[in-house]
Short mmCIF file of N, CA and C in Angstrom, two decimals:
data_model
loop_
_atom_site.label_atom_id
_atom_site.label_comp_id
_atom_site.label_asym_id
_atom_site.label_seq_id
_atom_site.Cartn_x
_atom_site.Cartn_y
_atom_site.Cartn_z
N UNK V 27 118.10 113.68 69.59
CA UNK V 27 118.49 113.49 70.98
C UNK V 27 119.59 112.43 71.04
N UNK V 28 120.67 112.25 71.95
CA UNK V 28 121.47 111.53 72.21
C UNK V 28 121.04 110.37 72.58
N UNK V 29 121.80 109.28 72.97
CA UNK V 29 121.46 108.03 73.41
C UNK V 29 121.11 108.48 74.88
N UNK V 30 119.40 107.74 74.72
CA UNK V 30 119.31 108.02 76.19
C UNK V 30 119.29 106.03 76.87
N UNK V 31 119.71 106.14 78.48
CA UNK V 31 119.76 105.16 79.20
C UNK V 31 118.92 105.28 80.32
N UNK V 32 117.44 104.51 80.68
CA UNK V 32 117.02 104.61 81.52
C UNK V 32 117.54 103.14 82.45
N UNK V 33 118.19 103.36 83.57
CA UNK V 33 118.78 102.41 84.44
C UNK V 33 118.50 102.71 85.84
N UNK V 34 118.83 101.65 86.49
CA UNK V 34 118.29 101.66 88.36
C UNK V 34 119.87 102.54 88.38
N UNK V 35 119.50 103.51 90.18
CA UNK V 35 120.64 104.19 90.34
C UNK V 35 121.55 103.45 90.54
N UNK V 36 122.24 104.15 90.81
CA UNK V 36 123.61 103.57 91.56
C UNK V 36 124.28 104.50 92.69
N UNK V 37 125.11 104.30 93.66
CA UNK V 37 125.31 104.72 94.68
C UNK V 37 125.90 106.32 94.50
N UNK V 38 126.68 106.00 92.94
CA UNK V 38 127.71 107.65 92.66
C UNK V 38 126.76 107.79 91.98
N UNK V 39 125.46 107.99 91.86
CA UNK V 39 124.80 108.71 91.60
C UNK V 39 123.75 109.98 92.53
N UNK V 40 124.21 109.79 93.70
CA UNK V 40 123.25 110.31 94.58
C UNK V 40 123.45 111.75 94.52
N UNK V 41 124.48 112.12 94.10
CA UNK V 41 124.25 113.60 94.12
C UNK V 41 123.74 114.27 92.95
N UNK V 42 123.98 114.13 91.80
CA UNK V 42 122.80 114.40 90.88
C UNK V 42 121.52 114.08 91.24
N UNK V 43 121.30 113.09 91.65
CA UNK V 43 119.63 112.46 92.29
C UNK V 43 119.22 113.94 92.95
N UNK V 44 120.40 114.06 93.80
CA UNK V 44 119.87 115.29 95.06
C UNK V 44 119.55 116.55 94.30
N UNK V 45 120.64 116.92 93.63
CA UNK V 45 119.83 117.60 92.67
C UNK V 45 118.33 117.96 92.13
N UNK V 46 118.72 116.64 91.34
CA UNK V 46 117.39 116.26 90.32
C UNK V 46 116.00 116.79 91.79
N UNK V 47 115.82 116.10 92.32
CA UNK V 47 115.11 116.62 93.96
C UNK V 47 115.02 117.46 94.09
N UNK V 48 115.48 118.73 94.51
CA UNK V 48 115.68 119.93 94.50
C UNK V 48 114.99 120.68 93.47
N UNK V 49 115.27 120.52 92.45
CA UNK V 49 114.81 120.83 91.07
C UNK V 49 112.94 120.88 90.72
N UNK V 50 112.88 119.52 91.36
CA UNK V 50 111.37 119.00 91.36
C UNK V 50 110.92 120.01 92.46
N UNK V 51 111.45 119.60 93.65
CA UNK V 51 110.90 120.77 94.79
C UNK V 51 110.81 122.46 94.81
N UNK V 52 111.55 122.71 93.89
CA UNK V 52 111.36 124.28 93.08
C UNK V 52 109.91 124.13 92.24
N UNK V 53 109.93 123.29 91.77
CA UNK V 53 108.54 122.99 90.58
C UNK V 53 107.26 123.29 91.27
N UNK V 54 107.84 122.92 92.29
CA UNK V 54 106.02 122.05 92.86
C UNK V 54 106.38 123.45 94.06
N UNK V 55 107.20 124.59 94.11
CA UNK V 55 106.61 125.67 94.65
C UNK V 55 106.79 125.60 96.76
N UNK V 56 107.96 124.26 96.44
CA UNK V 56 108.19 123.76 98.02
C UNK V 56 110.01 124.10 98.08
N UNK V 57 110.61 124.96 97.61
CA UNK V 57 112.23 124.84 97.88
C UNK V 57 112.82 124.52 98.66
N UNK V 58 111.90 124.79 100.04
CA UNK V 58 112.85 124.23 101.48
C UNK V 58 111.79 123.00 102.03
N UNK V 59 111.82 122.21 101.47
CA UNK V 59 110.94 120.95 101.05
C UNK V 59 111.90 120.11 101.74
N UNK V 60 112.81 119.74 100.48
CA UNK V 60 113.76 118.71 100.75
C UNK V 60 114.81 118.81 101.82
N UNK V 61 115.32 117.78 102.91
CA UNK V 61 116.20 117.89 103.97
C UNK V 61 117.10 117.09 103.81
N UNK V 62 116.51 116.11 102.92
CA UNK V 62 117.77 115.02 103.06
C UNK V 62 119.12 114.99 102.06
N UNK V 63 120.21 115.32 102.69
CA UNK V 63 121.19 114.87 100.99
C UNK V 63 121.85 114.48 101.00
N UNK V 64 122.78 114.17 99.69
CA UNK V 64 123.53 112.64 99.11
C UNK V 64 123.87 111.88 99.81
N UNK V 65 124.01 111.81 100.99
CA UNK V 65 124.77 110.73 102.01
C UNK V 65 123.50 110.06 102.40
N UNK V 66 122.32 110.93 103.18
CA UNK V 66 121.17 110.17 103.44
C UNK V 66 120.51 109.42 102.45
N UNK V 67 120.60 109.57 100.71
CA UNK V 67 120.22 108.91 99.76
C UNK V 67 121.09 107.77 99.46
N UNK V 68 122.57 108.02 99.91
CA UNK V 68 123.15 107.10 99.71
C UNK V 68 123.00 106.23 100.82
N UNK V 69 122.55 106.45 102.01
CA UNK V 69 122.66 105.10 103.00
C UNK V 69 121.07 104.69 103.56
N UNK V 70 119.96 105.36 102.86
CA UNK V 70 118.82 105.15 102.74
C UNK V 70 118.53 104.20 101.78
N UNK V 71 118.99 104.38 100.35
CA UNK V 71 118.69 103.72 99.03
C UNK V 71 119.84 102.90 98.73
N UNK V 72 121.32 102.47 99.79
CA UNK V 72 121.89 101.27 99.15
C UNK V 72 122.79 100.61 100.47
N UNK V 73 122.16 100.69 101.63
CA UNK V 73 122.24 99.96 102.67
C UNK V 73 122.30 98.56 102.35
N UNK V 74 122.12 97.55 103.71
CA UNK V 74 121.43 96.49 103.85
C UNK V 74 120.02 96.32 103.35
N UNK V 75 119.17 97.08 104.04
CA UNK V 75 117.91 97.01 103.70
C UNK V 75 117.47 98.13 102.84
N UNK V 76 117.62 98.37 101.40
CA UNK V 76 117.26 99.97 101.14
C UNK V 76 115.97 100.29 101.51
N UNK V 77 115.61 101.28 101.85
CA UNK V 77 114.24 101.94 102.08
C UNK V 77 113.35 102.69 100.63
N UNK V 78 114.35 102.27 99.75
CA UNK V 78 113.81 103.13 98.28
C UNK V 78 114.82 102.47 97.14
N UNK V 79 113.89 102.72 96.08
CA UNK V 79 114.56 101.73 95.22
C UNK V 79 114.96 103.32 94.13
N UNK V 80 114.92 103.29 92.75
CA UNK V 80 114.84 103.95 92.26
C UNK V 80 115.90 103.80 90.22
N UNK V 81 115.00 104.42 89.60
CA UNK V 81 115.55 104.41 88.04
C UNK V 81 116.37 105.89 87.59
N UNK V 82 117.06 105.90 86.86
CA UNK V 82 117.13 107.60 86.82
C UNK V 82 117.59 107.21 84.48
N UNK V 83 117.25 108.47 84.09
CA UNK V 83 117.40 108.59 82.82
C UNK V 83 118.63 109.65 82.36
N UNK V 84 119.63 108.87 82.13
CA UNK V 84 120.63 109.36 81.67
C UNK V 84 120.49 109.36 80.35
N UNK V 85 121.68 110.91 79.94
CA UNK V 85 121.85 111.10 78.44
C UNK V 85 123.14 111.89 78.47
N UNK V 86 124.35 111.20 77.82
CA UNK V 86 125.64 111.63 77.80
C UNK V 86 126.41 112.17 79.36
N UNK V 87 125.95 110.78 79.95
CA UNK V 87 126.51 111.21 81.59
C UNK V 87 125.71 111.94 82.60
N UNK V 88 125.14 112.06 81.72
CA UNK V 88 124.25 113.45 82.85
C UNK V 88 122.93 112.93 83.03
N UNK V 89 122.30 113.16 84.50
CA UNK V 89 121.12 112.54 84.59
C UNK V 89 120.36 113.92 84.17
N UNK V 90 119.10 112.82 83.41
CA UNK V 90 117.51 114.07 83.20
C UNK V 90 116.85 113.78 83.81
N UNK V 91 116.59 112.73 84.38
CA UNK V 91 115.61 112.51 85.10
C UNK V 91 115.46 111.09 86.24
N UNK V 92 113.97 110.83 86.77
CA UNK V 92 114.28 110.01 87.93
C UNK V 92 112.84 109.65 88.23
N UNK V 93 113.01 108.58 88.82
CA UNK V 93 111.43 107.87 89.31
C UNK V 93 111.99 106.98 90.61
N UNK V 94 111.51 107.42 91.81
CA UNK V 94 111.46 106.77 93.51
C UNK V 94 110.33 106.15 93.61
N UNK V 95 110.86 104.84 93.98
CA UNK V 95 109.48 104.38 94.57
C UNK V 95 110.11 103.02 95.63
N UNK V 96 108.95 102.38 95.97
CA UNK V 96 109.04 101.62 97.24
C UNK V 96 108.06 100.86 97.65
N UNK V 97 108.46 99.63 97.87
CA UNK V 97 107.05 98.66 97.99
C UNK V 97 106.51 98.47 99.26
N UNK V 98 105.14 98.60 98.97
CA UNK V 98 104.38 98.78 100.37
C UNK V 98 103.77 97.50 100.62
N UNK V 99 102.53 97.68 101.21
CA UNK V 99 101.86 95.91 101.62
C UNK V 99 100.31 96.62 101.50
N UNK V 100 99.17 95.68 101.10
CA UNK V 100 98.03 95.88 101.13
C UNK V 100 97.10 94.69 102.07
N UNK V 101 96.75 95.25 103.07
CA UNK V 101 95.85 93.75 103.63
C UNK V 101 94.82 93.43 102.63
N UNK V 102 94.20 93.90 102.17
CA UNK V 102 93.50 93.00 101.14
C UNK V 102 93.74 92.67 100.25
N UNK V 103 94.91 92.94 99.23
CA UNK V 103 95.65 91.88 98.35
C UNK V 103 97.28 91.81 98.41
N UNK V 104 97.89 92.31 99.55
CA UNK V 104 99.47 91.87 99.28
C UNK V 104 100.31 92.90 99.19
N UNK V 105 101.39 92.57 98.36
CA UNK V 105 102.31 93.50 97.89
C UNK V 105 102.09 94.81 96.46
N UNK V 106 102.35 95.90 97.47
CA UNK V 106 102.37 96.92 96.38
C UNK V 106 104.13 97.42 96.36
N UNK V 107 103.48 98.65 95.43
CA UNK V 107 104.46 99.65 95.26
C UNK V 107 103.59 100.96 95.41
N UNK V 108 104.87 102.16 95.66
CA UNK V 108 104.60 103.25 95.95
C UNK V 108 105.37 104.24 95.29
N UNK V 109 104.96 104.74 94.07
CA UNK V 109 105.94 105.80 93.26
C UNK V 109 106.11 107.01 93.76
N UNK V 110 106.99 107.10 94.73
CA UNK V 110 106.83 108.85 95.26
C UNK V 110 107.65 109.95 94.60
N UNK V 111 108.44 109.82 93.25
CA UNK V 111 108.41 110.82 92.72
C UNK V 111 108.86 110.17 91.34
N UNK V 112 108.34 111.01 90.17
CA UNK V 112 109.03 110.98 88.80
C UNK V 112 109.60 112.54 88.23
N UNK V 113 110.68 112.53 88.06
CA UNK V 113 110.59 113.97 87.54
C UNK V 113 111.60 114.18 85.93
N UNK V 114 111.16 114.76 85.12
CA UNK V 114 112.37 115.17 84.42
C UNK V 114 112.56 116.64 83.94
N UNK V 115 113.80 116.92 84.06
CA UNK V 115 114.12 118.40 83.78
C UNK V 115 112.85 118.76 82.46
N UNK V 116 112.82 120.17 82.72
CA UNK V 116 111.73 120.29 81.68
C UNK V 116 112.46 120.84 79.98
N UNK V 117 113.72 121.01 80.19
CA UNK V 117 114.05 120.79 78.63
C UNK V 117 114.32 119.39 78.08
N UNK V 118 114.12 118.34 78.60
CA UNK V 118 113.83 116.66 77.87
C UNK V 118 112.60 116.61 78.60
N UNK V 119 111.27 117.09 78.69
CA UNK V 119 110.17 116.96 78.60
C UNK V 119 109.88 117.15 77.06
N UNK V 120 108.71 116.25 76.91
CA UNK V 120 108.10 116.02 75.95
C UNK V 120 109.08 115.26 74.89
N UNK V 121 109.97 114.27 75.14
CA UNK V 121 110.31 113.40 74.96
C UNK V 121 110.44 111.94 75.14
N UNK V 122 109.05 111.74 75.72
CA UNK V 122 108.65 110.61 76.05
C UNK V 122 109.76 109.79 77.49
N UNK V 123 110.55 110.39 77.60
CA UNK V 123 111.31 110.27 78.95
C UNK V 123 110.69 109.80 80.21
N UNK V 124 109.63 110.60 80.71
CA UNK V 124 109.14 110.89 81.69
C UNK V 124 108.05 108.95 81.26
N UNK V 125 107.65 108.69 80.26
CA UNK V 125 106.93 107.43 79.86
C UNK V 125 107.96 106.32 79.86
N UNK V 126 109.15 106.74 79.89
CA UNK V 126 110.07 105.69 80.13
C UNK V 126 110.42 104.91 81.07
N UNK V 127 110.46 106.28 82.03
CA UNK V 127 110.92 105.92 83.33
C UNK V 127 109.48 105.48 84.17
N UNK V 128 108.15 106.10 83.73
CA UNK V 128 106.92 105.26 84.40
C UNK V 128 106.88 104.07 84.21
N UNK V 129 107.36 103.66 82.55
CA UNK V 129 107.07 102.12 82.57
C UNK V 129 107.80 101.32 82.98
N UNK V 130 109.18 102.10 83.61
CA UNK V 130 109.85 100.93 83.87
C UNK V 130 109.96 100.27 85.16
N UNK V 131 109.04 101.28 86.03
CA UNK V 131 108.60 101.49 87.30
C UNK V 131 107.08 100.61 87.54
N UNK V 132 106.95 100.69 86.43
CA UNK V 132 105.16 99.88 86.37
C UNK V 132 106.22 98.48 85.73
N UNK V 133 106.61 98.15 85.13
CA UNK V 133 107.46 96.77 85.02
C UNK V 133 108.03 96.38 86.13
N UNK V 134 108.55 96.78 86.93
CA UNK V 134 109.19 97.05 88.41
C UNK V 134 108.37 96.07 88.87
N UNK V 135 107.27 97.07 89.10
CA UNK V 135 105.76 96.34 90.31
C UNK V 135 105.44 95.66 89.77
N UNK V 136 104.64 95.05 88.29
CA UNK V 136 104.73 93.95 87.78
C UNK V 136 105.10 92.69 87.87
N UNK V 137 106.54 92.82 87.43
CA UNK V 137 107.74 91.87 87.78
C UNK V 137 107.86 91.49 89.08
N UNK V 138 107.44 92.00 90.02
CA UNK V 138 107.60 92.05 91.28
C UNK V 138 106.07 91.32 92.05
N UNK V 139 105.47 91.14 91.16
CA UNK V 139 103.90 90.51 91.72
C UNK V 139 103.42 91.77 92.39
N UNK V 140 103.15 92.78 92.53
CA UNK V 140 102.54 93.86 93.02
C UNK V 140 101.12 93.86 93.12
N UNK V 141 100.49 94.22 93.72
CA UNK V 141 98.69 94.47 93.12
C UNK V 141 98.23 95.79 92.70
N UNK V 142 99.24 95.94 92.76
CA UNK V 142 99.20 97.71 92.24
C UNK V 142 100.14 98.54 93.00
N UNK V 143 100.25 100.02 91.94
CA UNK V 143 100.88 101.12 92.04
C UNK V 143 100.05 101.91 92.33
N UNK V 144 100.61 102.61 93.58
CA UNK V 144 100.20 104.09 94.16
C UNK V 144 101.07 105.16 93.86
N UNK V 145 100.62 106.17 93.52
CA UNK V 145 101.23 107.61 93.72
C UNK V 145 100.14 108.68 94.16
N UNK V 146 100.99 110.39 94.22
CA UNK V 146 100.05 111.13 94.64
C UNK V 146 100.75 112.25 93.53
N UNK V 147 99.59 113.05 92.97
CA UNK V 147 100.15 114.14 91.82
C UNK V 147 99.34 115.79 92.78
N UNK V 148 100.72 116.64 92.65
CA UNK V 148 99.42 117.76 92.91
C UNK V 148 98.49 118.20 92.07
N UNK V 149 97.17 118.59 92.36
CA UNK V 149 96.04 119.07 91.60
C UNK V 149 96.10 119.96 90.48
N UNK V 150 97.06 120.72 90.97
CA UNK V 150 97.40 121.54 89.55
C UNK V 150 99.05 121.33 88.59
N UNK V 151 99.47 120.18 88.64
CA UNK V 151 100.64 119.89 88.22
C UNK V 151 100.09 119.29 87.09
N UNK V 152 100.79 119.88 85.99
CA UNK V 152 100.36 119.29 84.39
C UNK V 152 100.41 117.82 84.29
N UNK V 153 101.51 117.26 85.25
CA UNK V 153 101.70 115.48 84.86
C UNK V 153 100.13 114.83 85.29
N UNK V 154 99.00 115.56 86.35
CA UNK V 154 98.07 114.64 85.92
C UNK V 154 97.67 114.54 84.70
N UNK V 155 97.82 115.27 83.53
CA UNK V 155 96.75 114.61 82.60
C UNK V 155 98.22 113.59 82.19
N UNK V 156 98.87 113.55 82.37
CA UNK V 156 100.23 112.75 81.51
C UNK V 156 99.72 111.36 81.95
N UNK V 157 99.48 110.88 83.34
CA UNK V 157 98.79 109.95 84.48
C UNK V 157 97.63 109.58 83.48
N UNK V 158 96.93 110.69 83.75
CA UNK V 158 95.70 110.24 83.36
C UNK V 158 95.48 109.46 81.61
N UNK V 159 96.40 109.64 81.08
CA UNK V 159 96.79 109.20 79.85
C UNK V 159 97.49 107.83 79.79
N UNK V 160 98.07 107.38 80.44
CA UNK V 160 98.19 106.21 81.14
C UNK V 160 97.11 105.24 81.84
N UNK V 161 96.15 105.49 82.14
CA UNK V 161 95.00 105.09 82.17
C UNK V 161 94.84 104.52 83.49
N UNK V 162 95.63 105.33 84.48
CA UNK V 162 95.44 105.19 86.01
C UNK V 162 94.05 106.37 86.74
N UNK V 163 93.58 105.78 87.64
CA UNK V 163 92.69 106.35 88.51
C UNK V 163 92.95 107.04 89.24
N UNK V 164 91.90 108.01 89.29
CA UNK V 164 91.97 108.82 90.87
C UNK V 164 91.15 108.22 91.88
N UNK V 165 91.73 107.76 92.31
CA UNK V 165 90.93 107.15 93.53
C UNK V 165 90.05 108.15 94.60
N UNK V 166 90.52 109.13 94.61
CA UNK V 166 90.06 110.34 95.63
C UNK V 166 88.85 110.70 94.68
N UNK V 167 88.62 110.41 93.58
CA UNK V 167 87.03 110.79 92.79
C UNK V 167 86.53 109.22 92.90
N UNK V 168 87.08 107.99 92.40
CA UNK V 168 86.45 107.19 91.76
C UNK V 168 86.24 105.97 93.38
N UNK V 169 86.79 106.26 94.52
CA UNK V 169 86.60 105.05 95.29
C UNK V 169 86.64 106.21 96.54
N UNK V 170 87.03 107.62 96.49
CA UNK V 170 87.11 108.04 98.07
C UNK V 170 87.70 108.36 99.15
N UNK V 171 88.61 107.87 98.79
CA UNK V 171 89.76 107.45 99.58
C UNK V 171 90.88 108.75 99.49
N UNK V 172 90.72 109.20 100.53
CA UNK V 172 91.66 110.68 101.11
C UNK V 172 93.03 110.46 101.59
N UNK V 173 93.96 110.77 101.40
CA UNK V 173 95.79 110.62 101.97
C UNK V 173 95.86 111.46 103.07
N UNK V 174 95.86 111.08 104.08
CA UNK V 174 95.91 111.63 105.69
C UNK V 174 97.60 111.96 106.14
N UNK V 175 98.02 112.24 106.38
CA UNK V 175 99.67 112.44 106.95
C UNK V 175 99.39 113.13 108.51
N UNK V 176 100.44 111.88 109.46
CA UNK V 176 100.62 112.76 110.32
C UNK V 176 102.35 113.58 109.88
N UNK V 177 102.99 113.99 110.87
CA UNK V 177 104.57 114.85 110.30
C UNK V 177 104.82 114.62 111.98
N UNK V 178 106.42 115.03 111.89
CA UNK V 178 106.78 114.65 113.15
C UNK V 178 106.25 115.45 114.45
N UNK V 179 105.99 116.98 113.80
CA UNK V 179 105.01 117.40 115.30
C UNK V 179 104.20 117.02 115.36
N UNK V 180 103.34 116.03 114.61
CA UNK V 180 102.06 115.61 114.96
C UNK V 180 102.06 114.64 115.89
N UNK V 181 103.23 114.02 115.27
CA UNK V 181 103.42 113.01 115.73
C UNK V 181 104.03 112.93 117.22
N UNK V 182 104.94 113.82 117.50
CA UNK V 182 105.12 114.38 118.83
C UNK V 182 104.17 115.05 119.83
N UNK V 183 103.50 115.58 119.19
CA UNK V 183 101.83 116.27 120.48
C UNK V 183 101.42 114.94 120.49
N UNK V 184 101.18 114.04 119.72
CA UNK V 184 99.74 113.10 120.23
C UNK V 184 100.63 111.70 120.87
N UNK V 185 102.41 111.76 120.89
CA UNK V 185 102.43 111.00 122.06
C UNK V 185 102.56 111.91 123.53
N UNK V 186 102.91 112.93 123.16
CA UNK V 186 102.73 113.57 124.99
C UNK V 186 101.51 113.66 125.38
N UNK V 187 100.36 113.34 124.45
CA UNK V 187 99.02 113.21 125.81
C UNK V 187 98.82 112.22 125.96
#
C-alpha cells in the first residue's frame, strides 16, 4: 500500500468528504439520505464555530476514508464526543485504516478530557463486530438506553399543537 496520511480535514477537502458520504449512504441502503453538500460541509465544519470536526485518510491525494464527530455535554460527567460517521471505501478495508482513523478520534476525545465516546452502528452492518473488537459497549443491551429522534416533521406537528 502507498503512504497512507490520516489528518483532520481541511476546507478543499469537502468535496471528496461529500463523496466519501454518499458512498457510505449507498452502503447502509439510504441513497437519498444525504442533503447536505460541499458548501454546507464547508461552512458547517470550518466557520467560526464549526458544528463538526472531522479526520479523513488519505493515500496518494485521494481520500479513502473519514471519521465525523462532535462534542457533546453529559450532565452527569461533562464533556463528550459523538462519532457520527467512520467510513472507508471497501477496497482499503481490511487495512487497518478504518482502526486508524477510530483511534485517532478516540485520541481526539481523550486529549480533549471527554468522558466518553458515543456512536450508533446499524444492527446488521459488519463494523459492529470491528466496534466490538475495540472493546466498546452496547449500551442498548448492557445499560438500556434507547436513541429516540425527533426529524423536522416531528418536530413541526408537536409545535402546532
Amino acid at each position: 500500500m502507498d503512504k497512507l496520511e490520516i489528518r483532520e480535514t481541511r476546507r478543499e477537502d469537502c468535496h471528496e468528504l461529500r463523496a466519501l458520504i454518499q458512498k457510505l449512504a449507498d452502503f447502509e441502503k439510504m441513497p437519498d439520505g444525504p442533503k447536505l453538500d460541499a458548501k454546507d460541509l464547508e461552512r458547517d465544519g470550518f466557520g467560526r464555530h464549526p458544528l463538526f470536526h472531522s479526520f479523513v485518510a488519505e493515500i496518494n491525494n485521494q481520500l479513502v476514508g473519514y471519521a465525523i464527530y462532535y462534542y457533546t455535554f453529559s450532565t452527569w460527567r461533562g464533556k463528550s464526543m459523538f462519532l457520527d460517521e467512520l467510513y472507508v471505501l471497501p477496497s482499503y478495508q481490511k487495512k487497518r485504516i478504518g482502526s486508524l482513523l477510530f483511534q485517532a478520534v478516540v485520541k481526539k476525545a481523550s486529549d480533549s478530557d471527554c468522558c466518553r465516546l458515543d456512536f450508533t452502528v446499524l444492527n446488521w452492518n459488519p463494523a459492529v463486530d470491528f466496534y466490538k473488537s475495540k472493546g466498546v459497549i452496547d449500551i442498548t443491551e448492557s445499560d438500556k438506553w434507547h436513541l429516540y429522534r425527533l426529524d423536522v416533521d416531528g418536530m413541526t406537528k408537536l409545535l402546532q399543537n
